[in-house]
Short mmCIF file of C-alpha atoms and ligand atoms in Angstrom, two decimals:
data_model
loop_
_atom_site.label_atom_id
_atom_site.label_comp_id
_atom_site.label_asym_id
_atom_site.label_seq_id
_atom_site.Cartn_x
_atom_site.Cartn_y
_atom_site.Cartn_z
CA UNK O 30 80.80 181.57 111.66
CA UNK O 31 77.45 180.12 110.52
CA UNK O 32 77.98 177.09 108.17
CA UNK O 33 75.57 174.88 106.27
CA UNK O 34 76.69 171.29 105.65
CA UNK O 35 75.45 167.82 104.86
CA UNK O 36 75.91 165.41 107.70
CA UNK O 37 75.33 161.86 108.94
CA UNK O 38 74.17 161.67 112.55
CA UNK O 39 76.53 159.32 114.37
CA UNK O 40 75.13 159.45 117.88
CA UNK O 41 73.03 161.56 120.17
CA UNK O 42 72.84 161.89 123.94
CA UNK O 43 70.84 163.88 126.47
CA UNK O 44 72.25 167.17 127.61
CA UNK O 45 70.95 169.17 130.61
CA UNK O 46 67.10 169.37 130.98
CA UNK O 47 65.96 170.05 127.47
CA UNK O 48 68.80 169.66 125.09
CA UNK O 49 70.85 167.03 123.24
CA UNK O 50 74.39 166.74 122.14
CA UNK O 51 74.94 165.13 118.72
CA UNK O 52 78.04 163.89 117.02
CA UNK O 53 77.72 164.67 113.32
CA UNK O 54 79.95 163.48 110.50
CA UNK O 55 79.91 166.46 108.17
CA UNK O 56 81.00 166.66 104.59
CA UNK O 57 82.92 169.90 104.99
CA UNK O 58 84.28 169.73 108.57
CA UNK O 59 84.58 166.00 109.45
CA UNK O 60 83.36 165.07 112.86
CA UNK O 61 81.68 167.83 114.94
CA UNK O 62 79.88 167.73 118.25
CA UNK O 63 76.86 170.09 118.31
CA UNK O 64 74.41 171.06 121.06
CA UNK O 65 70.78 171.09 120.03
CA UNK O 66 69.06 173.39 122.45
CA UNK O 67 65.35 172.60 123.10
CA UNK O 68 65.62 169.21 121.41
CA UNK O 69 64.03 167.56 124.41
CA UNK O 70 61.48 170.09 125.54
CA UNK O 71 57.75 169.94 124.67
CA UNK O 72 58.15 171.64 121.34
CA UNK O 73 60.82 169.07 120.31
CA UNK O 74 62.34 171.68 118.13
CA UNK O 75 64.54 169.35 116.12
CA UNK O 76 61.85 166.53 115.85
CA UNK O 77 63.52 163.18 115.06
CA UNK O 78 66.12 164.86 112.80
CA UNK O 79 68.90 163.87 115.29
CA UNK O 80 68.30 160.10 115.19
CA UNK O 81 71.44 158.10 114.58
CA UNK O 82 71.93 157.20 110.82
CA UNK O 83 69.99 160.14 109.53
CA UNK O 84 71.41 161.97 106.51
CA UNK O 85 70.66 165.66 107.23
CA UNK O 86 71.31 169.22 106.18
CA UNK O 87 72.62 171.02 109.23
CA UNK O 88 73.05 174.76 109.92
CA UNK O 89 75.75 175.23 112.59
CA UNK O 90 77.04 178.20 114.52
CA UNK O 91 80.63 177.11 114.53
CA UNK O 92 83.02 178.69 116.92
CA UNK O 93 86.77 178.40 116.37
CA UNK O 94 88.71 176.64 119.10
CA UNK O 95 85.67 175.13 120.67
CA UNK O 96 84.82 171.45 120.99
CA UNK O 97 81.04 172.01 121.01
CA UNK O 98 79.14 173.97 118.46
CA UNK O 99 75.55 175.21 118.34
CA UNK O 100 73.18 173.54 115.96
CA UNK O 101 70.58 176.03 114.80
CA UNK O 102 68.74 173.98 112.08
CA UNK O 103 68.72 170.39 111.03
CA UNK O 104 66.56 169.05 108.10
CA UNK O 105 66.41 165.39 107.23
CA UNK O 106 67.37 164.47 103.68
CA UNK O 107 67.13 160.67 104.25
CA UNK O 108 65.93 158.73 107.28
CA UNK O 109 67.13 155.39 105.87
CA UNK O 110 63.78 153.96 107.06
CA UNK O 111 64.35 150.57 105.38
CA UNK O 112 67.38 149.94 107.53
CA UNK O 113 65.36 149.88 110.75
CA UNK O 114 63.00 147.23 109.35
CA UNK O 115 65.72 144.58 109.08
CA UNK O 116 68.07 143.60 111.90
CA UNK O 117 70.97 142.55 109.62
CA UNK O 118 70.76 145.85 107.68
CA UNK O 119 70.41 147.96 110.87
CA UNK O 120 73.41 146.11 112.46
CA UNK O 121 75.41 146.78 109.29
CA UNK O 122 74.36 150.42 109.36
CA UNK O 123 75.42 150.78 113.05
CA UNK O 124 78.79 149.06 112.21
CA UNK O 125 79.34 151.73 109.61
CA UNK O 126 78.56 154.49 112.07
CA UNK O 127 81.03 153.03 114.63
CA UNK O 128 83.69 152.78 111.99
CA UNK O 129 83.19 156.37 110.94
CA UNK O 130 83.23 157.46 114.60
CA UNK O 131 86.68 155.81 114.85
CA UNK O 132 88.31 157.03 111.63
CA UNK O 133 86.81 160.42 110.89
CA UNK O 134 88.88 163.39 111.99
CA UNK O 135 87.49 166.43 113.86
CA UNK O 136 87.11 169.60 111.74
CA UNK O 137 88.68 168.17 108.60
CA UNK O 138 87.20 168.41 105.11
CA UNK O 139 85.92 164.86 104.43
CA UNK O 140 83.95 164.92 101.28
CA UNK O 141 85.48 161.78 99.73
CA UNK O 142 84.77 159.82 102.95
CA UNK O 143 81.39 161.33 103.39
CA UNK O 144 80.31 160.31 99.85
CA UNK O 145 81.37 156.82 100.44
CA UNK O 146 79.42 156.51 103.75
CA UNK O 147 76.34 158.06 102.27
CA UNK O 148 76.40 155.80 99.30
CA UNK O 149 77.07 152.77 101.53
CA UNK O 150 74.08 153.53 103.67
CA UNK O 151 71.91 154.06 100.69
CA UNK O 152 73.10 150.74 99.09
CA UNK O 153 72.38 148.91 102.40
CA UNK O 154 68.65 149.61 102.01
CA UNK O 155 68.42 147.68 98.77
CA UNK O 156 71.18 145.07 99.12
CA UNK O 157 70.69 141.34 99.53
CA UNK O 158 73.84 140.74 101.77
CA UNK O 159 74.61 143.77 104.03
CA UNK O 160 78.04 142.25 104.97
CA UNK O 161 79.13 142.80 101.34
CA UNK O 162 78.44 146.45 101.55
CA UNK O 163 80.31 146.78 104.88
CA UNK O 164 83.41 144.97 103.45
CA UNK O 165 83.37 147.21 100.43
CA UNK O 166 83.00 150.31 102.54
CA UNK O 167 85.85 149.25 104.75
CA UNK O 168 88.04 148.67 101.68
CA UNK O 169 87.13 152.09 100.26
CA UNK O 170 87.89 153.86 103.54
CA UNK O 171 91.34 152.19 103.58
CA UNK O 172 91.76 153.34 100.00
CA UNK O 173 91.11 157.06 100.76
CA UNK O 174 93.26 156.95 103.91
CA UNK O 175 96.12 155.74 101.77
CA UNK O 176 96.20 152.17 103.02
CA UNK O 177 94.80 150.27 100.05
CA UNK O 178 95.67 146.61 100.48
CA UNK O 179 97.33 144.84 97.59
CA UNK O 180 94.86 142.06 97.02
CA UNK O 181 94.94 141.38 93.23
CA UNK O 182 98.72 140.43 93.13
CA UNK O 183 101.42 139.19 95.50
CA UNK O 184 103.22 142.04 97.38
CA UNK O 185 106.53 140.17 96.87
CA UNK O 186 106.69 138.96 93.25
CA UNK O 187 103.69 140.67 91.74
CA UNK O 188 102.05 137.47 90.59
CA UNK O 189 98.40 137.72 90.37
CA UNK O 190 96.19 135.90 92.79
CA UNK O 191 95.23 133.05 90.78
CA UNK O 192 93.44 129.68 90.80
CA UNK O 193 96.85 127.95 91.32
CA UNK O 194 97.01 129.51 94.73
CA UNK O 195 93.92 127.63 95.71
CA UNK O 196 95.93 124.46 95.98
CA UNK O 197 98.60 125.80 98.43
CA UNK O 198 100.07 123.40 100.90
CA UNK O 199 98.78 125.17 103.94
CA UNK O 200 95.55 126.05 102.10
CA UNK O 201 96.08 129.67 103.28
CA UNK O 202 97.57 132.92 102.01
CA UNK O 203 99.28 135.46 104.23
CA UNK O 204 97.92 139.02 104.45
CA UNK O 205 100.45 141.51 105.86
CA UNK O 206 99.78 145.17 106.45
CA UNK O 207 100.74 145.89 102.90
CA UNK O 208 98.85 143.25 101.08
CA UNK O 209 98.93 139.54 100.46
CA UNK O 210 101.88 137.32 99.79
CA UNK O 211 101.74 134.18 97.62
CA UNK O 212 103.10 130.85 99.09
CA UNK O 213 106.38 131.26 97.30
CA UNK O 214 107.07 134.69 98.78
CA UNK O 215 105.43 133.85 102.09
CA UNK O 216 107.10 135.86 104.94
CA UNK O 217 106.16 134.05 108.11
CA UNK O 218 108.07 136.41 110.29
CA UNK O 219 105.88 139.42 109.56
CA UNK O 220 102.75 140.29 111.43
CA UNK O 221 100.02 138.85 109.32
CA UNK O 222 96.59 137.14 109.09
CA UNK O 223 96.12 133.89 107.35
CA UNK O 224 93.22 133.54 105.03
CA UNK O 225 91.89 130.91 102.66
CA UNK O 226 92.21 131.42 98.96
CA UNK O 227 88.48 131.86 98.80
CA UNK O 228 88.53 134.60 101.36
CA UNK O 229 91.37 136.47 99.66
CA UNK O 230 89.76 136.29 96.25
CA UNK O 231 86.42 137.38 97.66
CA UNK O 232 88.07 140.45 99.22
CA UNK O 233 89.80 141.11 95.92
CA UNK O 234 86.56 140.98 94.05
CA UNK O 235 84.76 143.20 96.53
CA UNK O 236 87.62 145.68 96.38
CA UNK O 237 87.26 145.83 92.55
CA UNK O 238 83.38 146.23 92.69
CA UNK O 239 81.15 149.20 93.10
CA UNK O 240 78.30 149.56 95.65
CA UNK O 241 75.88 149.28 92.79
CA UNK O 242 77.23 146.00 91.55
CA UNK O 243 77.18 144.42 95.05
CA UNK O 244 73.37 144.72 95.43
CA UNK O 245 72.69 141.16 94.25
CA UNK O 246 75.80 139.50 95.80
CA UNK O 247 75.32 136.95 98.50
CA UNK O 248 78.49 135.72 100.40
CA UNK O 249 78.44 132.24 101.83
CA UNK O 250 78.56 132.29 105.68
CA UNK O 251 81.88 130.42 106.01
CA UNK O 252 83.69 132.79 103.72
CA UNK O 253 81.94 135.80 105.26
CA UNK O 254 83.37 135.28 108.68
CA UNK O 255 86.87 134.75 107.37
CA UNK O 256 86.58 137.94 105.21
CA UNK O 257 85.43 139.97 108.20
CA UNK O 258 88.22 138.65 110.38
CA UNK O 259 90.92 139.19 107.74
CA UNK O 260 89.87 142.70 106.90
CA UNK O 261 89.50 143.53 110.58
CA UNK O 262 93.18 142.51 111.07
CA UNK O 263 94.09 144.92 108.22
CA UNK O 264 92.05 147.78 109.62
CA UNK O 265 93.55 147.47 113.08
CA UNK O 266 97.16 147.23 111.63
CA UNK O 267 96.63 150.64 110.05
CA UNK O 268 94.30 152.70 112.17
CA UNK O 269 95.41 153.68 115.70
CA UNK O 270 92.82 153.56 118.38
CA UNK O 271 90.26 151.51 116.50
CA UNK O 272 88.34 149.42 118.89
CA UNK O 273 86.18 146.27 118.44
CA UNK O 274 82.89 147.37 117.04
CA UNK O 275 80.09 146.78 119.46
CA UNK O 276 77.58 146.02 116.84
CA UNK O 277 79.57 143.25 115.33
CA UNK O 278 79.69 140.15 117.44
CA UNK O 279 82.05 138.41 115.13
CA UNK O 280 84.67 141.07 115.45
CA UNK O 281 84.32 141.03 119.26
CA UNK O 282 84.83 137.36 119.33
CA UNK O 283 88.06 137.58 117.26
CA UNK O 284 89.47 140.42 119.33
CA UNK O 285 88.90 138.70 122.68
ZN1 LIG X 1 104.83 136.15 95.41
#
């Protein structure tokens, strides 16, 4: 079956003398591995279209029951050139690719996830603080996978996250795999991550934002690290097999 689909190139590796194998995150079929014959010979049939991060239109000869499919055409829709000009943006872009590599399913319609990833990468090119985009994207992915964390109100009593929580005795709030608990409902026995009020309210604000509205946002470094750590706890609580992301040193430090 020949199919045409939009895709994001997640990774590419050499294959035999003249070919490449690419992992694509496609809109219609989720994650697919494809072989690009002749991609490394002198004619470089696919040019630079298989560079990681590219948003492409791919034509694939897809064989049922196979792990590897044949790429017959690949046209670039967006190179995301501005990402490679800035290390923080590039790192954020690679973090997104690794996350997609971990959560996307093979051969499963993924248009909702695909649109979030594409919009996230587009926003990264023009944003002031790449980490805000990554946090928003992580929260959106949790949302569409059915694991939206309850951040605007306590998972126990339903009270909204409010300024009064700022003055908690411990100075922290507890995030469990369902959402946050206020200090009154605090459940110390559950697996959880403690976060400062500022971190929890930042995550809530980012959850309620859009990519567009995050363009001008800058997160202070001390809150940023706490937010990454807290959300990483949440992601690993829900998603089996997710590993520390190589492109994110902070996450590696927390996991070790
Ligand atoms: Zn409560």
